[in-house]
Amino acid sequence: MPSVKDLLAQVKKEIREVDPAGAELEGARALFLDVREADEYAQGAIPGALHLPRGFLEVQIEGVVPGKERPIVVYCAGGTRSAFAAKSLQELGYSDVVSMAGGFNRWKDEGRAWEAPRVLDADQRNRYQRHLLLPEVGEAGQQKLLDSKVLLLGAGGLGSPAALYLAAAGVGTIGIVDMDVVDASNLQRQILHTMDRVGQRKVDSARAALTALNPDVKVVTHDVRIGADNVVELLAAYDLVVDGTDNFPTRYLVNDASLLTRTPVVHGSIFRFEGQVTVFDPFNGPCYRCLVPEPPPPELAPSCAEAGVLGVLPGIIGSIQAVEALKLLLGIGDSLVGRLLAYDTLAQEIRTFKVRRDPSCPACGPDAGEIVIAEYDQLCMPHPGRVPAGVA
């Protein structure tokens, strides 16, 4: 039976090795791949290196490095694990792979650049371990989520599930805009709140629920009415918006502010047994005014308080909004930009419709004039021009 030393000698005959000087020359065009364990990586690494422990290499590498022609410099602590890793990469079809002889220890001893990378602590690694197993997320993606800021418009039916799942996912800052109080009639669908918090401000109830779920999350409360005087400032402070508003004036106001601030909006709406979700990415897809150029007459658009809603429906739609928000923050998957997802609970049917930018849209069209953020009167004037909505 061959020894490990024999196997290593054989592997080194089948791969290419370079010393740290050679690796540094390769570095201008190559990806450095660190295959050490997490505790080793935390103590120091080559700047810009991708960390993927040797034990996960074969399972995850194609998810994080899909291009098999990309040059890769593999390193470990001393050059043994990287040699076996380079051999595995070659067998997986990666065509330009080298192992760095002497590993990180030699690189550091020769005085080459290195840094102590930012890493998750032990509690965070345990909390987010299912994310870390996903190549599309991993530690870098989880850190991106922890650095992200999401603004939720409403702590009601849609905002409740979206807030809970975004907090659970580790979105670092969650802002919540709501100026209502918790009522017992909310509890049929607004799962952020509980009977013992009836009468509390919704933003305070939401903060209590989210910080109890995940202490990593900073919850910023905005117990205010959304209006022309504050909507731009609110949106500009966040990476994206999850819109759970339930009236046309506010949606138009948010739409126009999102165009000004270039803040994506994950839009959701519900009515009785049906819900819809889409994503408005300013100037990269349609805006809300492209989808709904004019508000319908009030008698054709009753609120949930007037028409009712199946309690579980906002849970489904709000969860889809959370999925879309996470995809946007991580830069993965195909978002609902340019598509409208419609869900019918009674038929248990999901359909997706294409939504295109309106070339004559007065808000985002090529000939659109300057957007002026101003209150929109409660009559929801059916003119889709430069006067956006306020709060009804």
JSON list of C-alpha atoms in Angstrom, two decimals, residues 34-228:
[
{"chain": "A", "resi": 34, "resn": "ASP", "atom": "CA", "xyz": [-7.35, 29.12, -0.22]},
{"chain": "A", "resi": 35, "resn": "VAL", "atom": "CA", "xyz": [-8.20, 25.52, 0.78]},
{"chain": "A", "resi": 36, "resn": "ARG", "atom": "CA", "xyz": [-7.26, 25.78, 4.47]},
{"chain": "A", "resi": 37, "resn": "GLU", "atom": "CA", "xyz": [-9.73, 25.39, 7.31]},
{"chain": "A", "resi": 38, "resn": "ALA", "atom": "CA", "xyz": [-11.72, 28.35, 8.58]},
{"chain": "A", "resi": 39, "resn": "ASP", "atom": "CA", "xyz": [-9.59, 28.91, 11.69]},
{"chain": "A", "resi": 40, "resn": "GLU", "atom": "CA", "xyz": [-6.41, 29.01, 9.58]},
{"chain": "A", "resi": 41, "resn": "TYR", "atom": "CA", "xyz": [-7.95, 31.41, 7.09]},
{"chain": "A", "resi": 42, "resn": "ALA", "atom": "CA", "xyz": [-9.11, 33.74, 9.89]},
{"chain": "A", "resi": 43, "resn": "GLN", "atom": "CA", "xyz": [-5.51, 34.20, 11.05]},
{"chain": "A", "resi": 44, "resn": "GLY", "atom": "CA", "xyz": [-4.38, 35.57, 7.69]},
{"chain": "A", "resi": 45, "resn": "ALA", "atom": "CA", "xyz": [-4.77, 35.12, 3.95]},
{"chain": "A", "resi": 46, "resn": "ILE", "atom": "CA", "xyz": [-3.62, 36.43, 0.60]},
{"chain": "A", "resi": 47, "resn": "PRO", "atom": "CA", "xyz": [-5.68, 39.55, -0.25]},
{"chain": "A", "resi": 48, "resn": "GLY", "atom": "CA", "xyz": [-8.60, 38.78, -2.55]},
{"chain": "A", "resi": 49, "resn": "ALA", "atom": "CA", "xyz": [-8.30, 35.01, -2.16]},
{"chain": "A", "resi": 50, "resn": "LEU", "atom": "CA", "xyz": [-11.40, 32.83, -2.37]},
{"chain": "A", "resi": 51, "resn": "HIS", "atom": "CA", "xyz": [-11.74, 30.64, 0.70]},
{"chain": "A", "resi": 52, "resn": "LEU", "atom": "CA", "xyz": [-13.08, 27.12, 0.15]},
{"chain": "A", "resi": 53, "resn": "PRO", "atom": "CA", "xyz": [-11.95, 24.48, 2.66]},
{"chain": "A", "resi": 54, "resn": "ARG", "atom": "CA", "xyz": [-10.46, 21.34, 1.13]},
{"chain": "A", "resi": 55, "resn": "GLY", "atom": "CA", "xyz": [-13.30, 19.17, 2.46]},
{"chain": "A", "resi": 56, "resn": "PHE", "atom": "CA", "xyz": [-15.89, 21.11, 0.42]},
{"chain": "A", "resi": 57, "resn": "LEU", "atom": "CA", "xyz": [-13.82, 21.60, -2.72]},
{"chain": "A", "resi": 58, "resn": "GLU", "atom": "CA", "xyz": [-15.27, 18.98, -5.05]},
{"chain": "A", "resi": 59, "resn": "VAL", "atom": "CA", "xyz": [-18.83, 19.65, -3.90]},
{"chain": "A", "resi": 60, "resn": "GLN", "atom": "CA", "xyz": [-18.82, 23.45, -4.13]},
{"chain": "A", "resi": 61, "resn": "ILE", "atom": "CA", "xyz": [-16.15, 24.59, -6.57]},
{"chain": "A", "resi": 62, "resn": "GLU", "atom": "CA", "xyz": [-18.33, 24.57, -9.68]},
{"chain": "A", "resi": 63, "resn": "GLY", "atom": "CA", "xyz": [-20.85, 26.78, -7.93]},
{"chain": "A", "resi": 64, "resn": "VAL", "atom": "CA", "xyz": [-18.32, 29.45, -7.00]},
{"chain": "A", "resi": 65, "resn": "VAL", "atom": "CA", "xyz": [-15.93, 29.16, -9.97]},
{"chain": "A", "resi": 66, "resn": "PRO", "atom": "CA", "xyz": [-18.09, 28.15, -12.96]},
{"chain": "A", "resi": 67, "resn": "GLY", "atom": "CA", "xyz": [-15.54, 29.09, -15.64]},
{"chain": "A", "resi": 68, "resn": "LYS", "atom": "CA", "xyz": [-13.16, 26.14, -15.93]},
{"chain": "A", "resi": 69, "resn": "GLU", "atom": "CA", "xyz": [-10.69, 28.02, -18.13]},
{"chain": "A", "resi": 70, "resn": "ARG", "atom": "CA", "xyz": [-9.95, 30.58, -15.43]},
{"chain": "A", "resi": 71, "resn": "PRO", "atom": "CA", "xyz": [-6.37, 30.38, -14.09]},
{"chain": "A", "resi": 72, "resn": "ILE", "atom": "CA", "xyz": [-6.32, 29.24, -10.45]},
{"chain": "A", "resi": 73, "resn": "VAL", "atom": "CA", "xyz": [-3.50, 29.29, -7.89]},
{"chain": "A", "resi": 74, "resn": "VAL", "atom": "CA", "xyz": [-4.34, 26.88, -5.07]},
{"chain": "A", "resi": 75, "resn": "TYR", "atom": "CA", "xyz": [-2.65, 27.25, -1.71]},
{"chain": "A", "resi": 76, "resn": "CYS", "atom": "CA", "xyz": [-2.83, 25.80, 1.78]},
{"chain": "A", "resi": 77, "resn": "ALA", "atom": "CA", "xyz": [-0.51, 26.18, 4.76]},
{"chain": "A", "resi": 78, "resn": "GLY", "atom": "CA", "xyz": [2.48, 24.24, 3.43]},
{"chain": "A", "resi": 79, "resn": "GLY", "atom": "CA", "xyz": [1.66, 22.95, -0.04]},
{"chain": "A", "resi": 80, "resn": "THR", "atom": "CA", "xyz": [0.36, 19.43, 0.62]},
{"chain": "A", "resi": 81, "resn": "ARG", "atom": "CA", "xyz": [-3.41, 19.95, 0.63]},
{"chain": "A", "resi": 82, "resn": "SER", "atom": "CA", "xyz": [-3.11, 22.36, -2.28]},
{"chain": "A", "resi": 83, "resn": "ALA", "atom": "CA", "xyz": [-1.35, 19.69, -4.36]},
{"chain": "A", "resi": 84, "resn": "PHE", "atom": "CA", "xyz": [-4.18, 17.22, -3.83]},
{"chain": "A", "resi": 85, "resn": "ALA", "atom": "CA", "xyz": [-6.69, 20.00, -4.44]},
{"chain": "A", "resi": 86, "resn": "ALA", "atom": "CA", "xyz": [-5.02, 20.95, -7.73]},
{"chain": "A", "resi": 87, "resn": "LYS", "atom": "CA", "xyz": [-5.19, 17.32, -8.84]},
{"chain": "A", "resi": 88, "resn": "SER", "atom": "CA", "xyz": [-8.92, 17.20, -8.03]},
{"chain": "A", "resi": 89, "resn": "LEU", "atom": "CA", "xyz": [-9.55, 20.42, -9.93]},
{"chain": "A", "resi": 90, "resn": "GLN", "atom": "CA", "xyz": [-7.78, 19.01, -12.98]},
{"chain": "A", "resi": 91, "resn": "GLU", "atom": "CA", "xyz": [-9.96, 15.91, -12.80]},
{"chain": "A", "resi": 92, "resn": "LEU", "atom": "CA", "xyz": [-13.04, 18.16, -12.64]},
{"chain": "A", "resi": 93, "resn": "GLY", "atom": "CA", "xyz": [-11.99, 19.81, -15.89]},
{"chain": "A", "resi": 94, "resn": "TYR", "atom": "CA", "xyz": [-10.24, 22.98, -14.71]},
{"chain": "A", "resi": 95, "resn": "SER", "atom": "CA", "xyz": [-7.56, 23.48, -17.30]},
{"chain": "A", "resi": 96, "resn": "ASP", "atom": "CA", "xyz": [-5.18, 26.06, -15.80]},
{"chain": "A", "resi": 97, "resn": "VAL", "atom": "CA", "xyz": [-4.44, 25.14, -12.18]},
{"chain": "A", "resi": 98, "resn": "VAL", "atom": "CA", "xyz": [-1.21, 25.42, -10.19]},
{"chain": "A", "resi": 99, "resn": "SER", "atom": "CA", "xyz": [-0.37, 24.57, -6.59]},
{"chain": "A", "resi": 100, "resn": "MET", "atom": "CA", "xyz": [1.76, 27.03, -4.59]},
{"chain": "A", "resi": 101, "resn": "ALA", "atom": "CA", "xyz": [4.75, 25.23, -3.11]},
{"chain": "A", "resi": 102, "resn": "GLY", "atom": "CA", "xyz": [5.38, 26.10, 0.50]},
{"chain": "A", "resi": 103, "resn": "GLY", "atom": "CA", "xyz": [1.86, 27.48, 0.89]},
{"chain": "A", "resi": 104, "resn": "PHE", "atom": "CA", "xyz": [0.81, 30.51, 2.87]},
{"chain": "A", "resi": 105, "resn": "ASN", "atom": "CA", "xyz": [3.54, 29.97, 5.46]},
{"chain": "A", "resi": 106, "resn": "ARG", "atom": "CA", "xyz": [6.27, 30.47, 2.86]},
{"chain": "A", "resi": 107, "resn": "TRP", "atom": "CA", "xyz": [4.36, 33.36, 1.25]},
{"chain": "A", "resi": 108, "resn": "LYS", "atom": "CA", "xyz": [4.20, 35.15, 4.59]},
{"chain": "A", "resi": 109, "resn": "ASP", "atom": "CA", "xyz": [7.81, 34.31, 5.56]},
{"chain": "A", "resi": 110, "resn": "GLU", "atom": "CA", "xyz": [9.00, 35.92, 2.32]},
{"chain": "A", "resi": 111, "resn": "GLY", "atom": "CA", "xyz": [7.29, 39.18, 3.31]},
{"chain": "A", "resi": 112, "resn": "ARG", "atom": "CA", "xyz": [4.58, 39.17, 0.68]},
{"chain": "A", "resi": 113, "resn": "ALA", "atom": "CA", "xyz": [1.29, 40.99, 1.18]},
{"chain": "A", "resi": 114, "resn": "TRP", "atom": "CA", "xyz": [-1.31, 39.34, 3.38]},
{"chain": "A", "resi": 115, "resn": "GLU", "atom": "CA", "xyz": [-4.21, 40.42, 5.54]},
{"chain": "A", "resi": 116, "resn": "ALA", "atom": "CA", "xyz": [-6.42, 39.20, 8.37]},
{"chain": "A", "resi": 117, "resn": "PRO", "atom": "CA", "xyz": [-9.72, 38.73, 6.51]},
{"chain": "A", "resi": 118, "resn": "ARG", "atom": "CA", "xyz": [-13.08, 39.62, 7.92]},
{"chain": "A", "resi": 119, "resn": "VAL", "atom": "CA", "xyz": [-14.77, 36.39, 8.99]},
{"chain": "A", "resi": 120, "resn": "LEU", "atom": "CA", "xyz": [-17.94, 35.30, 10.73]},
{"chain": "A", "resi": 121, "resn": "ASP", "atom": "CA", "xyz": [-17.59, 34.50, 14.40]},
{"chain": "A", "resi": 122, "resn": "ALA", "atom": "CA", "xyz": [-18.41, 31.06, 15.79]},
{"chain": "A", "resi": 123, "resn": "ASP", "atom": "CA", "xyz": [-22.00, 31.97, 16.70]},
{"chain": "A", "resi": 124, "resn": "GLN", "atom": "CA", "xyz": [-22.62, 33.41, 13.25]},
{"chain": "A", "resi": 125, "resn": "ARG", "atom": "CA", "xyz": [-21.15, 30.38, 11.51]},
{"chain": "A", "resi": 126, "resn": "ASN", "atom": "CA", "xyz": [-23.52, 28.21, 13.51]},
{"chain": "A", "resi": 127, "resn": "ARG", "atom": "CA", "xyz": [-26.54, 30.46, 12.90]},
{"chain": "A", "resi": 128, "resn": "TYR", "atom": "CA", "xyz": [-26.00, 30.78, 9.15]},
{"chain": "A", "resi": 129, "resn": "GLN", "atom": "CA", "xyz": [-24.45, 27.37, 8.45]},
{"chain": "A", "resi": 130, "resn": "ARG", "atom": "CA", "xyz": [-27.19, 26.40, 5.95]},
{"chain": "A", "resi": 131, "resn": "HIS", "atom": "CA", "xyz": [-26.39, 29.56, 3.98]},
{"chain": "A", "resi": 132, "resn": "LEU", "atom": "CA", "xyz": [-22.68, 28.82, 4.14]},
{"chain": "A", "resi": 133, "resn": "LEU", "atom": "CA", "xyz": [-23.27, 25.46, 2.50]},
{"chain": "A", "resi": 134, "resn": "LEU", "atom": "CA", "xyz": [-24.75, 27.18, -0.55]},
{"chain": "A", "resi": 135, "resn": "PRO", "atom": "CA", "xyz": [-22.00, 28.11, -3.03]},
{"chain": "A", "resi": 136, "resn": "GLU", "atom": "CA", "xyz": [-24.17, 30.98, -4.25]},
{"chain": "A", "resi": 137, "resn": "VAL", "atom": "CA", "xyz": [-24.12, 32.47, -0.74]},
{"chain": "A", "resi": 138, "resn": "GLY", "atom": "CA", "xyz": [-21.17, 31.21, 1.27]},
{"chain": "A", "resi": 139, "resn": "GLU", "atom": "CA", "xyz": [-19.32, 33.34, 3.79]},
{"chain": "A", "resi": 140, "resn": "ALA", "atom": "CA", "xyz": [-18.83, 36.25, 1.40]},
{"chain": "A", "resi": 141, "resn": "GLY", "atom": "CA", "xyz": [-22.53, 36.35, 0.62]},
{"chain": "A", "resi": 142, "resn": "GLN", "atom": "CA", "xyz": [-23.49, 36.14, 4.26]},
{"chain": "A", "resi": 143, "resn": "GLN", "atom": "CA", "xyz": [-21.21, 39.05, 5.06]},
{"chain": "A", "resi": 144, "resn": "LYS", "atom": "CA", "xyz": [-22.86, 40.95, 2.21]},
{"chain": "A", "resi": 145, "resn": "LEU", "atom": "CA", "xyz": [-26.25, 40.32, 3.81]},
{"chain": "A", "resi": 146, "resn": "LEU", "atom": "CA", "xyz": [-24.97, 41.47, 7.19]},
{"chain": "A", "resi": 147, "resn": "ASP", "atom": "CA", "xyz": [-23.78, 44.70, 5.54]},
{"chain": "A", "resi": 148, "resn": "SER", "atom": "CA", "xyz": [-27.10, 45.26, 3.72]},
{"chain": "A", "resi": 149, "resn": "LYS", "atom": "CA", "xyz": [-29.87, 47.70, 4.57]},
{"chain": "A", "resi": 150, "resn": "VAL", "atom": "CA", "xyz": [-33.50, 46.98, 3.66]},
{"chain": "A", "resi": 151, "resn": "LEU", "atom": "CA", "xyz": [-36.45, 49.29, 4.22]},
{"chain": "A", "resi": 152, "resn": "LEU", "atom": "CA", "xyz": [-39.86, 47.71, 4.80]},
{"chain": "A", "resi": 153, "resn": "LEU", "atom": "CA", "xyz": [-42.85, 49.89, 4.06]},
{"chain": "A", "resi": 154, "resn": "GLY", "atom": "CA", "xyz": [-45.39, 48.58, 6.53]},
{"chain": "A", "resi": 155, "resn": "ALA", "atom": "CA", "xyz": [-45.26, 46.14, 9.44]},
{"chain": "A", "resi": 156, "resn": "GLY", "atom": "CA", "xyz": [-48.55, 44.53, 8.42]},
{"chain": "A", "resi": 157, "resn": "GLY", "atom": "CA", "xyz": [-49.57, 41.49, 6.44]},
{"chain": "A", "resi": 158, "resn": "LEU", "atom": "CA", "xyz": [-46.79, 41.66, 3.82]},
{"chain": "A", "resi": 159, "resn": "GLY", "atom": "CA", "xyz": [-44.18, 43.29, 5.99]},
{"chain": "A", "resi": 160, "resn": "SER", "atom": "CA", "xyz": [-44.50, 40.69, 8.75]},
{"chain": "A", "resi": 161, "resn": "PRO", "atom": "CA", "xyz": [-43.23, 37.57, 6.90]},
{"chain": "A", "resi": 162, "resn": "ALA", "atom": "CA", "xyz": [-40.77, 39.60, 4.84]},
{"chain": "A", "resi": 163, "resn": "ALA", "atom": "CA", "xyz": [-39.28, 41.14, 7.99]},
{"chain": "A", "resi": 164, "resn": "LEU", "atom": "CA", "xyz": [-39.04, 37.82, 9.82]},
{"chain": "A", "resi": 165, "resn": "TYR", "atom": "CA", "xyz": [-37.29, 36.02, 6.97]},
{"chain": "A", "resi": 166, "resn": "LEU", "atom": "CA", "xyz": [-34.94, 38.88, 6.18]},
{"chain": "A", "resi": 167, "resn": "ALA", "atom": "CA", "xyz": [-33.98, 39.11, 9.83]},
{"chain": "A", "resi": 168, "resn": "ALA", "atom": "CA", "xyz": [-33.53, 35.35, 10.06]},
{"chain": "A", "resi": 169, "resn": "ALA", "atom": "CA", "xyz": [-31.34, 35.48, 6.94]},
{"chain": "A", "resi": 170, "resn": "GLY", "atom": "CA", "xyz": [-29.06, 38.01, 8.61]},
{"chain": "A", "resi": 171, "resn": "VAL", "atom": "CA", "xyz": [-29.85, 41.22, 6.77]},
{"chain": "A", "resi": 172, "resn": "GLY", "atom": "CA", "xyz": [-27.88, 43.56, 9.00]},
{"chain": "A", "resi": 173, "resn": "THR", "atom": "CA", "xyz": [-30.12, 46.63, 9.04]},
{"chain": "A", "resi": 174, "resn": "ILE", "atom": "CA", "xyz": [-33.89, 46.52, 8.65]},
{"chain": "A", "resi": 175, "resn": "GLY", "atom": "CA", "xyz": [-35.82, 49.76, 8.63]},
{"chain": "A", "resi": 176, "resn": "ILE", "atom": "CA", "xyz": [-39.56, 49.65, 9.26]},
{"chain": "A", "resi": 177, "resn": "VAL", "atom": "CA", "xyz": [-41.98, 52.43, 8.34]},
{"chain": "A", "resi": 178, "resn": "ASP", "atom": "CA", "xyz": [-45.38, 52.26, 10.03]},
{"chain": "A", "resi": 179, "resn": "MET", "atom": "CA", "xyz": [-47.38, 54.73, 12.08]},
{"chain": "A", "resi": 180, "resn": "ASP", "atom": "CA", "xyz": [-50.14, 52.40, 13.27]},
{"chain": "A", "resi": 181, "resn": "VAL", "atom": "CA", "xyz": [-50.72, 50.48, 16.49]},
{"chain": "A", "resi": 182, "resn": "VAL", "atom": "CA", "xyz": [-51.24, 46.74, 16.90]},
{"chain": "A", "resi": 183, "resn": "ASP", "atom": "CA", "xyz": [-54.91, 45.76, 16.93]},
{"chain": "A", "resi": 184, "resn": "ALA", "atom": "CA", "xyz": [-56.36, 42.34, 17.68]},
{"chain": "A", "resi": 185, "resn": "SER", "atom": "CA", "xyz": [-57.85, 42.25, 14.18]},
{"chain": "A", "resi": 186, "resn": "ASN", "atom": "CA", "xyz": [-54.31, 42.37, 12.75]},
{"chain": "A", "resi": 187, "resn": "LEU", "atom": "CA", "xyz": [-53.29, 39.06, 14.25]},
{"chain": "A", "resi": 188, "resn": "GLN", "atom": "CA", "xyz": [-55.14, 36.93, 11.68]},
{"chain": "A", "resi": 189, "resn": "ARG", "atom": "CA", "xyz": [-52.31, 37.69, 9.22]},
{"chain": "A", "resi": 190, "resn": "GLN", "atom": "CA", "xyz": [-49.69, 40.03, 10.75]},
{"chain": "A", "resi": 191, "resn": "ILE", "atom": "CA", "xyz": [-47.46, 37.43, 12.37]},
{"chain": "A", "resi": 192, "resn": "LEU", "atom": "CA", "xyz": [-44.91, 39.93, 13.69]},
{"chain": "A", "resi": 193, "resn": "HIS", "atom": "CA", "xyz": [-47.33, 40.86, 16.44]},
{"chain": "A", "resi": 194, "resn": "THR", "atom": "CA", "xyz": [-48.87, 39.06, 19.41]},
{"chain": "A", "resi": 195, "resn": "MET", "atom": "CA", "xyz": [-51.81, 39.52, 21.76]},
{"chain": "A", "resi": 196, "resn": "ASP", "atom": "CA", "xyz": [-49.61, 40.83, 24.53]},
{"chain": "A", "resi": 197, "resn": "ARG", "atom": "CA", "xyz": [-48.49, 43.68, 22.23]},
{"chain": "A", "resi": 198, "resn": "VAL", "atom": "CA", "xyz": [-51.97, 44.86, 21.26]},
{"chain": "A", "resi": 199, "resn": "GLY", "atom": "CA", "xyz": [-52.01, 48.64, 21.63]},
{"chain": "A", "resi": 200, "resn": "GLN", "atom": "CA", "xyz": [-48.25, 49.02, 21.09]},
{"chain": "A", "resi": 201, "resn": "ARG", "atom": "CA", "xyz": [-46.83, 50.95, 18.18]},
{"chain": "A", "resi": 202, "resn": "LYS", "atom": "CA", "xyz": [-46.32, 48.50, 15.33]},
{"chain": "A", "resi": 203, "resn": "VAL", "atom": "CA", "xyz": [-42.72, 49.55, 14.81]},
{"chain": "A", "resi": 204, "resn": "ASP", "atom": "CA", "xyz": [-41.95, 48.82, 18.46]},
{"chain": "A", "resi": 205, "resn": "SER", "atom": "CA", "xyz": [-43.68, 45.46, 18.30]},
{"chain": "A", "resi": 206, "resn": "ALA", "atom": "CA", "xyz": [-41.78, 44.62, 15.12]},
{"chain": "A", "resi": 207, "resn": "ARG", "atom": "CA", "xyz": [-38.46, 45.59, 16.66]},
{"chain": "A", "resi": 208, "resn": "ALA", "atom": "CA", "xyz": [-39.12, 43.37, 19.67]},
{"chain": "A", "resi": 209, "resn": "ALA", "atom": "CA", "xyz": [-39.91, 40.39, 17.44]},
{"chain": "A", "resi": 210, "resn": "LEU", "atom": "CA", "xyz": [-36.94, 40.82, 15.10]},
{"chain": "A", "resi": 211, "resn": "THR", "atom": "CA", "xyz": [-34.28, 41.45, 17.73]},
{"chain": "A", "resi": 212, "resn": "ALA", "atom": "CA", "xyz": [-35.51, 38.43, 19.67]},
{"chain": "A", "resi": 213, "resn": "LEU", "atom": "CA", "xyz": [-35.17, 36.35, 16.50]},
{"chain": "A", "resi": 214, "resn": "ASN", "atom": "CA", "xyz": [-31.68, 37.55, 15.53]},
{"chain": "A", "resi": 215, "resn": "PRO", "atom": "CA", "xyz": [-29.47, 39.79, 17.68]},
{"chain": "A", "resi": 216, "resn": "ASP", "atom": "CA", "xyz": [-27.23, 40.44, 14.64]},
{"chain": "A", "resi": 217, "resn": "VAL", "atom": "CA", "xyz": [-29.94, 42.62, 13.14]},
{"chain": "A", "resi": 218, "resn": "LYS", "atom": "CA", "xyz": [-30.23, 46.35, 13.78]},
{"chain": "A", "resi": 219, "resn": "VAL", "atom": "CA", "xyz": [-33.86, 47.43, 13.54]},
{"chain": "A", "resi": 220, "resn": "VAL", "atom": "CA", "xyz": [-34.44, 51.09, 12.70]},
{"chain": "A", "resi": 221, "resn": "THR", "atom": "CA", "xyz": [-37.98, 52.28, 13.38]},
{"chain": "A", "resi": 222, "resn": "HIS", "atom": "CA", "xyz": [-39.68, 55.05, 11.41]},
{"chain": "A", "resi": 223, "resn": "ASP", "atom": "CA", "xyz": [-42.96, 55.80, 13.16]},
{"chain": "A", "resi": 224, "resn": "VAL", "atom": "CA", "xyz": [-43.93, 58.34, 10.51]},
{"chain": "A", "resi": 225, "resn": "ARG", "atom": "CA", "xyz": [-46.30, 58.94, 7.66]},
{"chain": "A", "resi": 226, "resn": "ILE", "atom": "CA", "xyz": [-44.64, 58.52, 4.26]},
{"chain": "A", "resi": 227, "resn": "GLY", "atom": "CA", "xyz": [-44.91, 61.81, 2.45]},
{"chain": "A", "resi": 228, "resn": "ALA", "atom": "CA", "xyz": [-43.24, 64.03, -0.08]}
]
